[in-house]
Short mmCIF file of N, CA and C in Angstrom, two decimals:
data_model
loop_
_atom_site.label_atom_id
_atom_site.label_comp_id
_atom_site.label_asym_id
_atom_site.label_seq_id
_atom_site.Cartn_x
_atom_site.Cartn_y
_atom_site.Cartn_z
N UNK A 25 0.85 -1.19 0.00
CA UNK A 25 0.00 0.00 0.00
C UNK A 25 0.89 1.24 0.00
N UNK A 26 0.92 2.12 -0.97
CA UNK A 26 1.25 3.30 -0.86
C UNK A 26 0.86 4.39 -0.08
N UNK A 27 1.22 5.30 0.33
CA UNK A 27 1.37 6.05 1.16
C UNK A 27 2.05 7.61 1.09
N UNK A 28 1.62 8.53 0.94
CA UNK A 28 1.99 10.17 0.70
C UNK A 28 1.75 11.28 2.42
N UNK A 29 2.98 10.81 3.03
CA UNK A 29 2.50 11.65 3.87
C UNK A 29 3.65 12.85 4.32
N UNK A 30 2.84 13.74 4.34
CA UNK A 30 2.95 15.27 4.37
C UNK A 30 3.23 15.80 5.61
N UNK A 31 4.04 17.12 6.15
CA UNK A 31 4.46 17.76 7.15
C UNK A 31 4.79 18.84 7.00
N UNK A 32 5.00 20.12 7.98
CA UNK A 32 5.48 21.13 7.61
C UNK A 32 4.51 22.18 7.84
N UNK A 33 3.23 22.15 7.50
CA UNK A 33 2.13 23.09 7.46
C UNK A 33 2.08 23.81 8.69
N UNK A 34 1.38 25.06 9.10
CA UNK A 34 1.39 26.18 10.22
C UNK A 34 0.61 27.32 10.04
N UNK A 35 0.76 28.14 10.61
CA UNK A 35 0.81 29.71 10.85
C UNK A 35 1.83 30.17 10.75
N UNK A 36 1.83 31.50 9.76
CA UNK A 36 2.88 31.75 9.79
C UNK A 36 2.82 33.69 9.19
N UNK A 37 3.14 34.43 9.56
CA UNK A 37 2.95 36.10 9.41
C UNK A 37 2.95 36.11 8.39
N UNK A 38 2.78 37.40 7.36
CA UNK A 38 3.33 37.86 5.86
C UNK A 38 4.35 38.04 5.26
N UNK A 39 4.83 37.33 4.74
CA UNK A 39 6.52 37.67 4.20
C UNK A 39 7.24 36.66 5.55
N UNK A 40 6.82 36.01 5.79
CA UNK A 40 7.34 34.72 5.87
C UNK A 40 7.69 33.11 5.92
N UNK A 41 8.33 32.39 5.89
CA UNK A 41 8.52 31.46 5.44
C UNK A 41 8.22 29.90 6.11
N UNK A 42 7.89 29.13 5.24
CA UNK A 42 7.44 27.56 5.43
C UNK A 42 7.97 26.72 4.56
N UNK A 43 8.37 25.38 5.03
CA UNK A 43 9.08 24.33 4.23
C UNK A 43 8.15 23.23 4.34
N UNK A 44 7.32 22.64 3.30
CA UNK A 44 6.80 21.67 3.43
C UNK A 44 7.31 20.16 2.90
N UNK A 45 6.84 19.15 3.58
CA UNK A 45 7.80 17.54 3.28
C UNK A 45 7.32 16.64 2.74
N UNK A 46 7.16 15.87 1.91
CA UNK A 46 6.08 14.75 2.05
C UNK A 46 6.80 13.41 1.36
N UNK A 47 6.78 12.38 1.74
CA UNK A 47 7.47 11.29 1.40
C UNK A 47 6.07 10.16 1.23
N UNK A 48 6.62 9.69 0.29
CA UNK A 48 6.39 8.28 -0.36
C UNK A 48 7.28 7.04 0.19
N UNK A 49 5.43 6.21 0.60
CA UNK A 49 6.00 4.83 1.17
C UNK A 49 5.32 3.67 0.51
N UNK A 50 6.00 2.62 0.97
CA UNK A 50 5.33 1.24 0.14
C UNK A 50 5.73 1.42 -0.97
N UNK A 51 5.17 -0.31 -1.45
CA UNK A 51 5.56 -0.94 -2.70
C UNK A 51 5.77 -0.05 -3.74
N UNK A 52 7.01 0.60 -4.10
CA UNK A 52 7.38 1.35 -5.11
C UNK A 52 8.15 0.98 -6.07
N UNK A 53 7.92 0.87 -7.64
CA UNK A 53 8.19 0.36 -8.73
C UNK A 53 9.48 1.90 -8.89
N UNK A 54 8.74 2.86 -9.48
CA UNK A 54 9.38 4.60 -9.87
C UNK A 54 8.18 5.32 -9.43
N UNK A 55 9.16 6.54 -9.51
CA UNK A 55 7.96 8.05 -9.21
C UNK A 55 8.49 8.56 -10.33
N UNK A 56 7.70 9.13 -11.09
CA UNK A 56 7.20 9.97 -12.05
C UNK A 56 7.38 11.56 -11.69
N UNK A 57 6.26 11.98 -11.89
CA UNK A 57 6.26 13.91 -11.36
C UNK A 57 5.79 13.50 -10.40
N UNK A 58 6.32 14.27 -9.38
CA UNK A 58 5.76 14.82 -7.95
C UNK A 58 5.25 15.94 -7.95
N UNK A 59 4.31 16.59 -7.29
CA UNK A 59 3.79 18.31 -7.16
C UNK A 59 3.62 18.25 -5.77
N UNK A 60 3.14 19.58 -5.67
CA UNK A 60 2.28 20.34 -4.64
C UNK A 60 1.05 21.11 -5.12
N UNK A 61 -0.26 20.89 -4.86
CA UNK A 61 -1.35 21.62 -4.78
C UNK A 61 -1.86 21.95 -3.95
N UNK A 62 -2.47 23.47 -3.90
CA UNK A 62 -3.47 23.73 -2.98
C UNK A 62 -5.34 23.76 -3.32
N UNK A 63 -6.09 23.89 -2.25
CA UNK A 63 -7.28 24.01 -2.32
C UNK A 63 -7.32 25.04 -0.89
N UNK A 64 -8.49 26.27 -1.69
CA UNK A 64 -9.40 26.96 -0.74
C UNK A 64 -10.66 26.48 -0.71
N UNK A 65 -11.33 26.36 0.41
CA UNK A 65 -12.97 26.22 0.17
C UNK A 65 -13.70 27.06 -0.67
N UNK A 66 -14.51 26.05 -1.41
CA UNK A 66 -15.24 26.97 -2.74
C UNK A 66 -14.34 26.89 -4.06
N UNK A 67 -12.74 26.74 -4.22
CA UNK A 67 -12.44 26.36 -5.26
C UNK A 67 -11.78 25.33 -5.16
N UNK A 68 -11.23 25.32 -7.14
CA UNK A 68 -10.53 24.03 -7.19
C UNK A 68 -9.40 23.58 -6.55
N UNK A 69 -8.57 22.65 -6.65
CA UNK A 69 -7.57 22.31 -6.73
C UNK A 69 -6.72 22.72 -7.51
N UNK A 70 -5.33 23.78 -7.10
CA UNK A 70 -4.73 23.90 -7.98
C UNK A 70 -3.57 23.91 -7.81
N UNK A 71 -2.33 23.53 -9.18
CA UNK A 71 -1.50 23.16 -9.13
C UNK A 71 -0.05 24.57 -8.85
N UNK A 72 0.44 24.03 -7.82
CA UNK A 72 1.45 25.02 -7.49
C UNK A 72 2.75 24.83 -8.01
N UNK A 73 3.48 23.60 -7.47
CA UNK A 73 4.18 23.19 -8.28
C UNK A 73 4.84 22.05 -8.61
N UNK A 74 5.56 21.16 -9.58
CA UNK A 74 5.67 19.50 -10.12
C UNK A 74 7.27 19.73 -10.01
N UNK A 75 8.12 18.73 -10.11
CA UNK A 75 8.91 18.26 -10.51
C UNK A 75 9.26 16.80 -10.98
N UNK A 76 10.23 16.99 -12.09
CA UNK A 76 9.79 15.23 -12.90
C UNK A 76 11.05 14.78 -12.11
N UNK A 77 11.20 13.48 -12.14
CA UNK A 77 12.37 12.69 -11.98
C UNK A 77 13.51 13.27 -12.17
N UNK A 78 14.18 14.03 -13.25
CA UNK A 78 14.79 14.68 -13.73
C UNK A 78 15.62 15.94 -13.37
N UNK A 79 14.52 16.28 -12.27
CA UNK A 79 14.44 17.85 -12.03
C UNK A 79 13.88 18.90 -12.56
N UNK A 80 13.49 18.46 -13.73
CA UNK A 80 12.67 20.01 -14.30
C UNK A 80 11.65 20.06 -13.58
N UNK A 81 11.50 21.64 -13.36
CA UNK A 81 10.57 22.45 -12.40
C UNK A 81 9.75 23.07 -13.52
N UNK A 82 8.05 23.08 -12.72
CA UNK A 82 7.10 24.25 -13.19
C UNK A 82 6.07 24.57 -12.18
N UNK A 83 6.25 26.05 -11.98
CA UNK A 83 5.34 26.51 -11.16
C UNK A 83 4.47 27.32 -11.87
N UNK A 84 2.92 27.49 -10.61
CA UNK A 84 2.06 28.33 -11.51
C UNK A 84 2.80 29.73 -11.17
N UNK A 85 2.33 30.60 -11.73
CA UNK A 85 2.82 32.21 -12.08
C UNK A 85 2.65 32.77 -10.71
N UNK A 86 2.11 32.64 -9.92
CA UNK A 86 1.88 33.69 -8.99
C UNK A 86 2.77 33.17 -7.52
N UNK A 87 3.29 32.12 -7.98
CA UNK A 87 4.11 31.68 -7.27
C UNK A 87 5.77 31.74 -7.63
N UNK A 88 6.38 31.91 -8.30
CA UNK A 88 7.25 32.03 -9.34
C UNK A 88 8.28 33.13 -8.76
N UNK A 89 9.69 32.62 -8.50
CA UNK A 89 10.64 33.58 -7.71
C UNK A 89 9.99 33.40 -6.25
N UNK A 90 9.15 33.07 -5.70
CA UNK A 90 9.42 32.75 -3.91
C UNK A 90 9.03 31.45 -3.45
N UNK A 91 8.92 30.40 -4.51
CA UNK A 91 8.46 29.00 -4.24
C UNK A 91 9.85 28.33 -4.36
N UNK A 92 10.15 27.09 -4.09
CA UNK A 92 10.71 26.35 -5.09
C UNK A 92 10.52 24.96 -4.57
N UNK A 93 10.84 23.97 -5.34
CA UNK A 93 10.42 22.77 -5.01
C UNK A 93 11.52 21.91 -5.36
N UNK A 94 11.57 20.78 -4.60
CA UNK A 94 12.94 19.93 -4.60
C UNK A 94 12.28 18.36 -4.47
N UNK A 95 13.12 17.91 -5.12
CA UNK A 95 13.42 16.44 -4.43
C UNK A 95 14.14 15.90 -4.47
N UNK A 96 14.41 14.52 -3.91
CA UNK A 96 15.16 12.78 -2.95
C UNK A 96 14.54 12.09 -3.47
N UNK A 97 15.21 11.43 -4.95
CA UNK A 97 14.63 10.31 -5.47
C UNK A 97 15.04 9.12 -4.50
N UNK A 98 15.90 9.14 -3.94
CA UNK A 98 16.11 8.20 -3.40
C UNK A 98 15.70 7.67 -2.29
N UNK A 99 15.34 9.11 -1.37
CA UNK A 99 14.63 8.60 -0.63
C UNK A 99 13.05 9.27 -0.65
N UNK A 100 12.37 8.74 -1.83
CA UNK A 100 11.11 9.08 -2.35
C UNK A 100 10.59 10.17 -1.08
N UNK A 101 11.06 11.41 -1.56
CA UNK A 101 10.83 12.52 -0.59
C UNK A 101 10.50 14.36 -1.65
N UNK A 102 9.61 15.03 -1.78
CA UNK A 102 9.36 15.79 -2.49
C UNK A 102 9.36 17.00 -1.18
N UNK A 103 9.89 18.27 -1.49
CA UNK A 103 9.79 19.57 -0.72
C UNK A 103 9.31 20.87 -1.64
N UNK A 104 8.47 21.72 -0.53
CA UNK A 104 8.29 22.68 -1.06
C UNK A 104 8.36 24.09 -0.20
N UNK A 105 9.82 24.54 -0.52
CA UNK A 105 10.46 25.91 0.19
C UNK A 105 9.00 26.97 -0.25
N UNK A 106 8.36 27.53 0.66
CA UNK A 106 7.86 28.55 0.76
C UNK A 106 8.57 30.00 1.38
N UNK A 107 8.65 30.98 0.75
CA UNK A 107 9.33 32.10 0.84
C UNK A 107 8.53 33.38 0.16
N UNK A 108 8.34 34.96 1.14
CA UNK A 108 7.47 36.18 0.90
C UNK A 108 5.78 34.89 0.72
N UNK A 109 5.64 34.93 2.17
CA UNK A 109 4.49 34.34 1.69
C UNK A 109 3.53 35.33 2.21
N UNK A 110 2.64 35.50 1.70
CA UNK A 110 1.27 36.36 1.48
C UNK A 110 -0.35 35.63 1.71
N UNK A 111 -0.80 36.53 2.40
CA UNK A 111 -2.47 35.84 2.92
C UNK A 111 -3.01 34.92 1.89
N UNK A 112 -2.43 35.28 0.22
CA UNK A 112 -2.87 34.90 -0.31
C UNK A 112 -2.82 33.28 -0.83
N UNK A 113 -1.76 33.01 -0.22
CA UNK A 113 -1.15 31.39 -0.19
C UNK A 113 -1.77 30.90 0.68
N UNK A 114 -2.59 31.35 1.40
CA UNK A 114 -3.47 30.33 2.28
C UNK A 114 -4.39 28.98 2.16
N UNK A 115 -4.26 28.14 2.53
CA UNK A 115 -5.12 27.07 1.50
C UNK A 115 -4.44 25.54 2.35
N UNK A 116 -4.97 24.59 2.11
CA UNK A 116 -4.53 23.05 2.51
C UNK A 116 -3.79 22.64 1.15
N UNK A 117 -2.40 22.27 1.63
CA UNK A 117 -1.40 21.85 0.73
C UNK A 117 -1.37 20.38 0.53
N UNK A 118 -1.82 19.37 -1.10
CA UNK A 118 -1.68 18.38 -1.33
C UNK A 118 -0.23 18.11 -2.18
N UNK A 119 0.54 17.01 -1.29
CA UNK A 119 1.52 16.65 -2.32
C UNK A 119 0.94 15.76 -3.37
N UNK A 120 1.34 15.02 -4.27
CA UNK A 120 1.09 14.34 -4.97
C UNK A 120 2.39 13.91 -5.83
N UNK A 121 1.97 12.33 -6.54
CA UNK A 121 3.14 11.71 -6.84
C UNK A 121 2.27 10.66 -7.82
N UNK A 122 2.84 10.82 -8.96
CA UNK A 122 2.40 10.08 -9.92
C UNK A 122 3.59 8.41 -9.76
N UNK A 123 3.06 7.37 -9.40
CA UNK A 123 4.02 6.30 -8.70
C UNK A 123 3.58 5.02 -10.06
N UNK A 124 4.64 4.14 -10.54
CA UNK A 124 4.45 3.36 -11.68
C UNK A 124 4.42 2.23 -11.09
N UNK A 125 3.98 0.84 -11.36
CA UNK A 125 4.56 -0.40 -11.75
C UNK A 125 4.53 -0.81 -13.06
N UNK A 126 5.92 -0.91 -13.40
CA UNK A 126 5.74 -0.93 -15.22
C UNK A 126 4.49 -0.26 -15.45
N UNK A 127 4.03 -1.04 -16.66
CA UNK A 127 3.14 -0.03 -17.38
C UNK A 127 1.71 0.47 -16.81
N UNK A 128 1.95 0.02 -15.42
CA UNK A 128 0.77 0.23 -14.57
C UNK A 128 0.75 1.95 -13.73
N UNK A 129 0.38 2.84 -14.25
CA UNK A 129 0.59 4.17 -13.24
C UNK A 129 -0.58 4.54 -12.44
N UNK A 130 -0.13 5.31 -11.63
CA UNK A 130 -1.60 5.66 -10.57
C UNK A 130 -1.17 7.21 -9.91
N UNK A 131 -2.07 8.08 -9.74
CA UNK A 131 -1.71 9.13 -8.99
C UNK A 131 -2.06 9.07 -7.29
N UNK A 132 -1.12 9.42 -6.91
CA UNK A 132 -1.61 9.56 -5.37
C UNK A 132 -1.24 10.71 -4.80
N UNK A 133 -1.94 10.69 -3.41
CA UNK A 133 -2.60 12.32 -2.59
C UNK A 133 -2.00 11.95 -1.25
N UNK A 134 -1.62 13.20 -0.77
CA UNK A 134 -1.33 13.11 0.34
C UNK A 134 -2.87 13.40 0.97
N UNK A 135 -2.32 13.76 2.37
CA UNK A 135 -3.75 14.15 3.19
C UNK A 135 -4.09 15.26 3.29
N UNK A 136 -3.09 16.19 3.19
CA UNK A 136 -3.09 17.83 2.68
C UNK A 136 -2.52 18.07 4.74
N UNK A 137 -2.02 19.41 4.26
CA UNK A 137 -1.38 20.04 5.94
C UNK A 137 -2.48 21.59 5.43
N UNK A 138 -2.31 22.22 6.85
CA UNK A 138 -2.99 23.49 6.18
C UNK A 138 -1.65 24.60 6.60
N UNK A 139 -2.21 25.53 5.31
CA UNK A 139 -0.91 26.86 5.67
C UNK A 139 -1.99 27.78 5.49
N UNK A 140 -1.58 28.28 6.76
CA UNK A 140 -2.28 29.65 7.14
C UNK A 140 -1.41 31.21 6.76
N UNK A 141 -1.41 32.08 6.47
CA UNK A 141 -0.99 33.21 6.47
C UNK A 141 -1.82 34.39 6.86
N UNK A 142 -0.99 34.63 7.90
CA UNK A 142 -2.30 35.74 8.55
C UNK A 142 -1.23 36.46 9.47
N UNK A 143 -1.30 37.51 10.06
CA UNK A 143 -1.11 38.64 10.99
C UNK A 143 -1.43 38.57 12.33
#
């Protein structure tokens, strides 16, 4: 059974900073892209930011210059440096990890942490 679990989430003032963690467990073939998404109540799910196996990075725009995102293929571990963070990043943070067995793929969710930004 796979497993995506997440850490890191808080309170935290304006213009400052949070590191979020989330590692992958169980039966693991490869990981694919990893991300981070958020959700506010009332909207969607949306994507903040992926990285492939590889390392190539893409974030959405409004995040861009104070995000960045990393990972530990090795030790199936995905991060996401939060930096100038703003009320507006507020939301429950899902990692996610697209995980293979051969030609078998599946996406999986963490449980989400919440990040607060507030005063």
């Amino acid at each position: 059974q796979v497993r995506l679990v997440e850490s890191g989430g808080g309170l935290v003032q304006p213009g400052g900073s949070l590191r979020l963690s989330c590692e992958a467990s169980g039966t693991i073939f490869s990981i694919g892209v990893m991300g981070w998404y958020r959700q506010v109540p009332g909207e969607q799910r949306e994507l903040v930011a992926a990285i492939t196996s590889g390392g190539n990075t893409n974030y959405t725009d409004s995040v861009k210059g104070r995000f960045t995102i990393s990972r530990d293929n090795a030790k199936k571990t995905v991060a996401l440096h939060m930096n100038s963070l703003k009320p507006e990043d507020t939301a429950v943070y899902y990692c996610n990890a697209n995980i293979s067995w051969g030609i078998i793929k599946r996406d999986y969710w963490g449980q989400g942490t919440q990040v607060t930004i507030s005063s």
